[in-house]
Amino acid sequence: MIRLCNIYKSLGDFKLKNINLTIEDNEYFVILGPTGTGKTVILEVIAGMYKPDHGEVWLNERNVTEEYPESRHIGFVYQDYMLFPHLNVEENILFALKLKKTPAKIMKEKLERMATLLNINHLLQRYPATLSGGEQQRTAIARALVAEPDVLLLDEPLSALDPRSKEVFQQELKQIHRQIKTTTIHITHDFNEALVLADRMGIMCNGEIVQVGSPEDVFHKPCSQFVATFVGMENIFNGIISDESDARQVRIGPVQLRVASNLLGKVRVAIRSEDIIIAEDKLSSSAQNILPASITEIVPRGPFFKLFLDAGIPLVALVTRQAIDEMRLEPGKNVWAVFKTAAVHVF
Ligand SMILES: Nc1ncnc2c1ncn2[C@@H]1O[C@H](COP(=O)(O)OP(=O)(O)OP(=O)(O)O)[C@@H](O)[C@H]1O
Ligand SMILES: [Mg+2]
C-alpha cells in the first residue's frame, strides 16, 4: 500500500500542493493530467528522489519519508527509459541483481521469467541503441520488475509508441499486472489508456490531485469544469437549480432539464456527447430529457460523426454513419435530442 499524507513540495515556481492519496495493495492506479502539472514530481517524491517540504510517504505501513531511494523497494521506469547504453539487454535487466551478488542460477531463472513475461527473449544480446522505442520500453519494465519491487512506478511508459502498438502493449501490461500483481502507479496524458488499465485513477491540475475515482466515475461524473473538459465532455453549461421538489430541474437559458442532484443554486451542467440519442419521432419516457433540435452541422470524427444541434442551447451529439444514413440526417433537419436524467451531470 502507498499512502501520501499532506505532501507539499516547492520546486522553483512549481508547487505540489496538499497531496493526500492512498493506493491499495495490488492496485493499478493511473495518474492523468496535462503537461507540467507535477505527475513526474509525485513519482519522484514516492521514490525518494525528492524529499517533501511537508508531509509523509508511507509504503506498506512504513513511514519512508526519511529513507533513501535504495531502501524503498520501488521499481521506477522513467519517461525516457534510461537504459545503460554500454550494457546489452540481459546485462541491463540483471544489473541490480549482480550488484547484490545474486547467485548465477537464480539470476538465470529470473531473467528467463522476465524475458518471457515481456516477450524479449530474442533481444537479450542487443544493445539499447539498436532497439525500437517499444523494445526499450519492455527492457526497462523487465529491469524494474526483476528486482521484485513492492511498488512499480511507470512514467508515461507508452508515450513513444504508435497507436496500434500502444493498444497491444496496454493489454499486455494489464495481463502482466494480473500475473505479478505489483502495486502500480502509471502516468499518462491519454484518457483511453486510463480507461483500459486503471482500477482507479487520479486527475492532476496545477500540482494538485483534483479528483480520484474509478475510470467510470471520473468519465461520467467529473467534479469540475477542468476534469470534464479533460475527459472530453463537450456539452458544458451554466445552470440554475431552484426547485426543491422531487422532480429536480435545472434551467439552462431557455431550456429546462431533469436532473438527479442534491445541489441547489448556480451549477455547472455537463452531458457527454455519446449519451445524447438522436430520434426522428418524439419518444416519450418520464425518465428522459427530450428536446426539439435542429441540426446545424455534421463533422466526421474517427469512426463517428459529430452532430452540432441547436436545441435552444447548443448541443453536440455523437452518432454512427448508420444513424446518419437511416434517418437521413443533414444540416437543417429537425430531430429530437433524447438523454437520460442520469446523463445530466451537475457540479
Ligand atoms: N528541480 C526542479 N526545479 C524547478 N522546477 C522543477 C523541477 N522539477 C520539476 N520542476 C517543474 O515542476 C513542474 C512539474 O513537473 P513534472 O515533471 O512533474 O510535470 P509532468 O506533469 O510530469 O509533465 P509532463 O507530462 O510534461 O511529463 C514543471 O513546471 C517543471 O518545470
Ligand atoms: Mg512527466
CSV table of N, CA, C and O in Angstrom, one decimal, residues 244-313:
chain,number,residue,atom,x,y,z
A,244,GLU,N,-37.0,22.8,-5.1
A,244,GLU,CA,-36.6,21.8,-4.1
A,244,GLU,C,-37.5,20.6,-4.0
A,244,GLU,O,-37.4,19.7,-3.2
A,245,SER,N,-38.4,20.5,-5.0
A,245,SER,CA,-39.3,19.3,-5.0
A,245,SER,C,-38.5,18.1,-5.5
A,245,SER,O,-37.3,18.2,-5.9
A,246,ASP,N,-39.2,16.9,-5.6
A,246,ASP,CA,-38.5,15.7,-6.0
A,246,ASP,C,-38.1,15.7,-7.5
A,246,ASP,O,-37.0,15.3,-7.8
A,247,ALA,N,-39.0,16.2,-8.4
A,247,ALA,CA,-38.7,16.2,-9.8
A,247,ALA,C,-37.7,17.4,-10.1
A,247,ALA,O,-38.2,18.5,-10.5
A,248,ARG,N,-36.5,17.2,-9.8
A,248,ARG,CA,-35.5,18.3,-9.9
A,248,ARG,C,-35.3,18.7,-11.4
A,248,ARG,O,-35.2,17.9,-12.3
A,249,GLN,N,-35.2,20.0,-11.6
A,249,GLN,CA,-35.0,20.6,-12.9
A,249,GLN,C,-33.8,21.5,-12.8
A,249,GLN,O,-33.7,22.3,-11.8
A,250,VAL,N,-33.0,21.6,-13.9
A,250,VAL,CA,-32.0,22.6,-14.0
A,250,VAL,C,-32.4,23.5,-15.2
A,250,VAL,O,-32.7,23.0,-16.2
A,251,ARG,N,-32.3,24.8,-15.0
A,251,ARG,CA,-32.6,25.7,-16.1
A,251,ARG,C,-31.3,26.1,-16.7
A,251,ARG,O,-30.4,26.6,-16.0
A,252,ILE,N,-31.2,25.9,-18.0
A,252,ILE,CA,-30.0,26.4,-18.8
A,252,ILE,C,-30.6,27.3,-19.8
A,252,ILE,O,-31.1,26.9,-20.8
A,253,GLY,N,-30.4,28.6,-19.6
A,253,GLY,CA,-31.0,29.6,-20.6
A,253,GLY,C,-32.5,29.3,-20.8
A,253,GLY,O,-33.2,29.2,-19.8
A,254,PRO,N,-32.9,29.0,-22.0
A,254,PRO,CA,-34.4,28.8,-22.3
A,254,PRO,C,-34.8,27.4,-22.0
A,254,PRO,O,-36.0,27.1,-22.2
A,255,VAL,N,-33.9,26.5,-21.6
A,255,VAL,CA,-34.2,25.1,-21.6
A,255,VAL,C,-34.2,24.6,-20.1
A,255,VAL,O,-33.5,25.0,-19.3
A,256,GLN,N,-35.2,23.7,-19.8
A,256,GLN,CA,-35.2,23.0,-18.5
A,256,GLN,C,-34.9,21.5,-18.7
A,256,GLN,O,-35.5,20.9,-19.6
A,257,LEU,N,-34.0,21.0,-17.9
A,257,LEU,CA,-33.7,19.6,-18.0
A,257,LEU,C,-33.9,18.9,-16.6
A,257,LEU,O,-33.7,19.5,-15.6
A,258,ARG,N,-34.3,17.7,-16.7
A,258,ARG,CA,-34.5,16.9,-15.5
A,258,ARG,C,-33.1,16.4,-15.0
A,258,ARG,O,-32.3,16.0,-15.9
A,259,VAL,N,-32.8,16.5,-13.7
A,259,VAL,CA,-31.5,16.1,-13.2
A,259,VAL,C,-31.8,15.3,-11.9
A,259,VAL,O,-32.8,15.4,-11.3
A,260,ALA,N,-30.8,14.5,-11.6
A,260,ALA,CA,-30.8,13.8,-10.3
A,260,ALA,C,-29.6,14.4,-9.5
A,260,ALA,O,-28.5,14.0,-9.7
A,261,SER,N,-29.8,15.4,-8.7
A,261,SER,CA,-28.8,16.1,-8.0
A,261,SER,C,-29.3,16.7,-6.8
A,261,SER,O,-30.5,17.2,-6.7
A,262,ASN,N,-28.5,16.8,-5.7
A,262,ASN,CA,-28.9,17.5,-4.5
A,262,ASN,C,-28.5,18.9,-4.4
A,262,ASN,O,-28.8,19.6,-3.5
A,263,LEU,N,-27.8,19.4,-5.5
A,263,LEU,CA,-27.3,20.7,-5.4
A,263,LEU,C,-28.4,21.7,-5.7
A,263,LEU,O,-29.4,21.4,-6.3
A,264,LEU,N,-28.2,22.9,-5.2
A,264,LEU,CA,-29.2,24.0,-5.4
A,264,LEU,C,-28.4,25.2,-5.9
A,264,LEU,O,-27.3,25.4,-5.6
A,265,GLY,N,-29.1,26.1,-6.6
A,265,GLY,CA,-28.5,27.4,-7.0
A,265,GLY,C,-27.7,27.3,-8.3
A,265,GLY,O,-28.0,26.4,-9.1
A,266,LYS,N,-26.6,28.1,-8.4
A,266,LYS,CA,-25.9,28.1,-9.6
A,266,LYS,C,-25.0,26.9,-9.7
A,266,LYS,O,-24.3,26.5,-8.8
A,267,VAL,N,-25.1,26.2,-10.8
A,267,VAL,CA,-24.3,24.9,-11.0
A,267,VAL,C,-23.7,24.9,-12.4
A,267,VAL,O,-24.0,25.8,-13.3
A,268,ARG,N,-22.7,24.0,-12.6
A,268,ARG,CA,-22.3,23.7,-14.0
A,268,ARG,C,-23.0,22.4,-14.4
A,268,ARG,O,-23.2,21.5,-13.6
A,269,VAL,N,-23.3,22.3,-15.6
A,269,VAL,CA,-24.0,21.1,-16.1
A,269,VAL,C,-23.2,20.5,-17.3
A,269,VAL,O,-22.8,21.3,-18.2
A,270,ALA,N,-23.0,19.2,-17.3
A,270,ALA,CA,-22.3,18.6,-18.4
A,270,ALA,C,-23.0,17.3,-18.9
A,270,ALA,O,-23.5,16.5,-18.1
A,271,ILE,N,-23.0,17.2,-20.2
A,271,ILE,CA,-23.6,16.0,-20.8
A,271,ILE,C,-22.7,15.4,-21.8
A,271,ILE,O,-22.2,16.2,-22.7
A,272,ARG,N,-22.3,14.1,-21.8
A,272,ARG,CA,-21.4,13.5,-22.7
A,272,ARG,C,-22.1,13.5,-24.1
A,272,ARG,O,-23.3,13.1,-24.2
A,273,SER,N,-21.3,13.8,-25.1
A,273,SER,CA,-22.0,13.8,-26.5
A,273,SER,C,-22.5,12.4,-26.9
A,273,SER,O,-23.5,12.3,-27.6
A,274,GLU,N,-21.8,11.3,-26.4
A,274,GLU,CA,-22.3,10.0,-26.7
A,274,GLU,C,-23.5,9.5,-25.9
A,274,GLU,O,-24.1,8.5,-26.2
A,275,ASP,N,-23.9,10.3,-24.9
A,275,ASP,CA,-25.1,10.0,-24.1
A,275,ASP,C,-26.3,10.6,-24.8
A,275,ASP,O,-27.4,10.4,-24.3
A,276,ILE,N,-26.2,11.4,-25.8
A,276,ILE,CA,-27.3,12.0,-26.4
A,276,ILE,C,-27.8,11.2,-27.6
A,276,ILE,O,-27.0,10.9,-28.5
A,277,ILE,N,-29.0,10.7,-27.6
A,277,ILE,CA,-29.6,9.9,-28.7
A,277,ILE,C,-30.4,10.8,-29.6
A,277,ILE,O,-31.1,11.7,-29.1
A,278,ILE,N,-30.2,10.6,-30.9
A,278,ILE,CA,-31.0,11.4,-31.9
A,278,ILE,C,-32.2,10.5,-32.3
A,278,ILE,O,-32.0,9.4,-32.7
A,279,ALA,N,-33.4,11.1,-32.3
A,279,ALA,CA,-34.6,10.4,-32.7
A,279,ALA,C,-35.4,11.2,-33.7
A,279,ALA,O,-35.3,12.5,-33.6
A,280,GLU,N,-36.0,10.6,-34.7
A,280,GLU,CA,-36.9,11.3,-35.6
A,280,GLU,C,-38.2,11.6,-35.0
A,280,GLU,O,-38.8,12.6,-35.3
A,281,ASP,N,-38.7,10.7,-34.2
A,281,ASP,CA,-40.0,10.9,-33.6
A,281,ASP,C,-39.8,11.1,-32.1
A,281,ASP,O,-38.9,10.7,-31.5
A,282,LYS,N,-40.8,11.8,-31.5
A,282,LYS,CA,-40.7,12.1,-30.1
A,282,LYS,C,-41.0,10.9,-29.3
A,282,LYS,O,-42.2,10.4,-29.1
A,283,LEU,N,-40.0,10.3,-28.7
A,283,LEU,CA,-40.1,9.2,-27.8
A,283,LEU,C,-40.6,9.7,-26.5
A,283,LEU,O,-40.2,10.8,-26.1
A,284,SER,N,-41.5,9.0,-25.8
A,284,SER,CA,-42.0,9.5,-24.5
A,284,SER,C,-41.5,8.6,-23.4
A,284,SER,O,-41.7,7.4,-23.4
A,285,SER,N,-40.9,9.2,-22.4
A,285,SER,CA,-40.4,8.5,-21.3
A,285,SER,C,-40.2,9.5,-20.2
A,285,SER,O,-39.5,10.5,-20.4
A,286,SER,N,-40.7,9.3,-19.0
A,286,SER,CA,-40.6,10.3,-17.9
A,286,SER,C,-39.2,10.4,-17.4
A,286,SER,O,-38.8,11.4,-16.9
A,287,ALA,N,-38.4,9.3,-17.6
A,287,ALA,CA,-37.0,9.4,-17.1
A,287,ALA,C,-36.1,10.1,-18.0
A,287,ALA,O,-34.9,10.2,-17.8
A,288,GLN,N,-36.6,10.7,-19.1
A,288,GLN,CA,-35.7,11.2,-20.1
A,288,GLN,C,-35.9,12.7,-20.3
A,288,GLN,O,-37.0,13.3,-20.1
A,289,ASN,N,-34.9,13.3,-20.8
A,289,ASN,CA,-35.0,14.7,-21.4
A,289,ASN,C,-35.2,14.6,-22.9
A,289,ASN,O,-34.4,13.8,-23.5
A,290,ILE,N,-36.1,15.3,-23.4
A,290,ILE,CA,-36.4,15.2,-24.8
A,290,ILE,C,-36.5,16.6,-25.3
A,290,ILE,O,-37.4,17.4,-24.9
A,291,LEU,N,-35.6,17.0,-26.2
A,291,LEU,CA,-35.6,18.4,-26.6
A,291,LEU,C,-35.7,18.4,-28.2
A,291,LEU,O,-35.0,17.7,-28.9
A,292,PRO,N,-36.6,19.3,-28.7
A,292,PRO,CA,-36.6,19.5,-30.1
A,292,PRO,C,-35.3,20.2,-30.5
A,292,PRO,O,-34.9,21.2,-29.8
A,293,ALA,N,-34.7,19.8,-31.6
A,293,ALA,CA,-33.4,20.4,-32.0
A,293,ALA,C,-33.3,20.4,-33.5
A,293,ALA,O,-33.9,19.6,-34.2
A,294,SER,N,-32.6,21.4,-34.0
A,294,SER,CA,-32.3,21.3,-35.5
A,294,SER,C,-30.8,21.2,-35.7
A,294,SER,O,-30.0,21.7,-34.9
A,295,ILE,N,-30.5,20.4,-36.7
A,295,ILE,CA,-29.1,20.1,-37.0
A,295,ILE,C,-28.4,21.3,-37.6
A,295,ILE,O,-28.9,21.8,-38.6
A,296,THR,N,-27.3,21.8,-37.1
A,296,THR,CA,-26.6,22.9,-37.7
A,296,THR,C,-25.4,22.5,-38.5
A,296,THR,O,-25.1,23.1,-39.5
A,297,GLU,N,-24.7,21.4,-38.1
A,297,GLU,CA,-23.5,20.9,-38.8
A,297,GLU,C,-23.3,19.5,-38.5
A,297,GLU,O,-23.6,19.0,-37.4
A,298,ILE,N,-22.7,18.8,-39.5
A,298,ILE,CA,-22.2,17.4,-39.2
A,298,ILE,C,-20.8,17.3,-39.6
A,298,ILE,O,-20.4,17.6,-40.7
A,299,VAL,N,-19.9,16.8,-38.7
A,299,VAL,CA,-18.5,16.8,-38.9
A,299,VAL,C,-18.0,15.4,-38.6
A,299,VAL,O,-18.3,14.8,-37.5
A,300,PRO,N,-17.2,14.7,-39.5
A,300,PRO,CA,-16.7,13.4,-39.2
A,300,PRO,C,-15.7,13.4,-38.1
A,300,PRO,O,-14.9,14.4,-37.9
A,301,ARG,N,-15.7,12.4,-37.3
A,301,ARG,CA,-14.8,12.3,-36.2
A,301,ARG,C,-14.4,10.8,-36.0
A,301,ARG,O,-15.2,10.1,-35.3
A,302,GLY,N,-13.3,10.4,-36.5
A,302,GLY,CA,-12.9,9.0,-36.5
A,302,GLY,C,-14.1,8.2,-37.1
A,302,GLY,O,-14.6,8.5,-38.1
A,303,PRO,N,-14.4,7.1,-36.4
A,303,PRO,CA,-15.5,6.2,-36.9
A,303,PRO,C,-16.9,6.8,-36.7
A,303,PRO,O,-17.9,6.2,-37.2
A,304,PHE,N,-17.0,7.9,-36.1
A,304,PHE,CA,-18.3,8.5,-35.8
A,304,PHE,C,-18.5,9.9,-36.5
A,304,PHE,O,-17.6,10.3,-37.2
A,305,PHE,N,-19.6,10.4,-36.2
A,305,PHE,CA,-19.9,11.8,-36.7
A,305,PHE,C,-20.4,12.7,-35.6
A,305,PHE,O,-21.1,12.2,-34.7
A,306,LYS,N,-19.9,13.9,-35.5
A,306,LYS,CA,-20.3,14.9,-34.5
A,306,LYS,C,-21.5,15.6,-35.1
A,306,LYS,O,-21.3,16.2,-36.2
A,307,LEU,N,-22.6,15.6,-34.4
A,307,LEU,CA,-23.8,16.4,-34.8
A,307,LEU,C,-23.9,17.6,-34.0
A,307,LEU,O,-24.0,17.5,-32.8
A,308,PHE,N,-23.8,18.8,-34.6
A,308,PHE,CA,-24.0,20.0,-33.9
A,308,PHE,C,-25.5,20.4,-34.0
A,308,PHE,O,-26.0,20.4,-35.1
A,309,LEU,N,-26.1,20.7,-32.8
A,309,LEU,CA,-27.5,20.9,-32.7
A,309,LEU,C,-27.8,22.2,-32.1
A,309,LEU,O,-27.1,22.6,-31.2
A,310,ASP,N,-28.9,22.8,-32.6
A,310,ASP,CA,-29.5,23.9,-31.8
A,310,ASP,C,-30.8,23.4,-31.2
A,310,ASP,O,-31.8,23.2,-31.8
A,311,ALA,N,-30.7,23.3,-29.8
A,311,ALA,CA,-31.9,22.8,-29.1
A,311,ALA,C,-32.3,23.9,-28.1
A,311,ALA,O,-32.7,23.6,-27.0
A,312,GLY,N,-32.1,25.2,-28.5
A,312,GLY,CA,-32.3,26.3,-27.6
A,312,GLY,C,-31.0,26.5,-26.9
A,312,GLY,O,-30.7,27.7,-26.5
A,313,ILE,N,-30.2,25.5,-26.6
A,313,ILE,CA,-28.8,25.6,-26.2
A,313,ILE,C,-28.0,24.8,-27.3
A,313,ILE,O,-28.6,23.9,-27.9
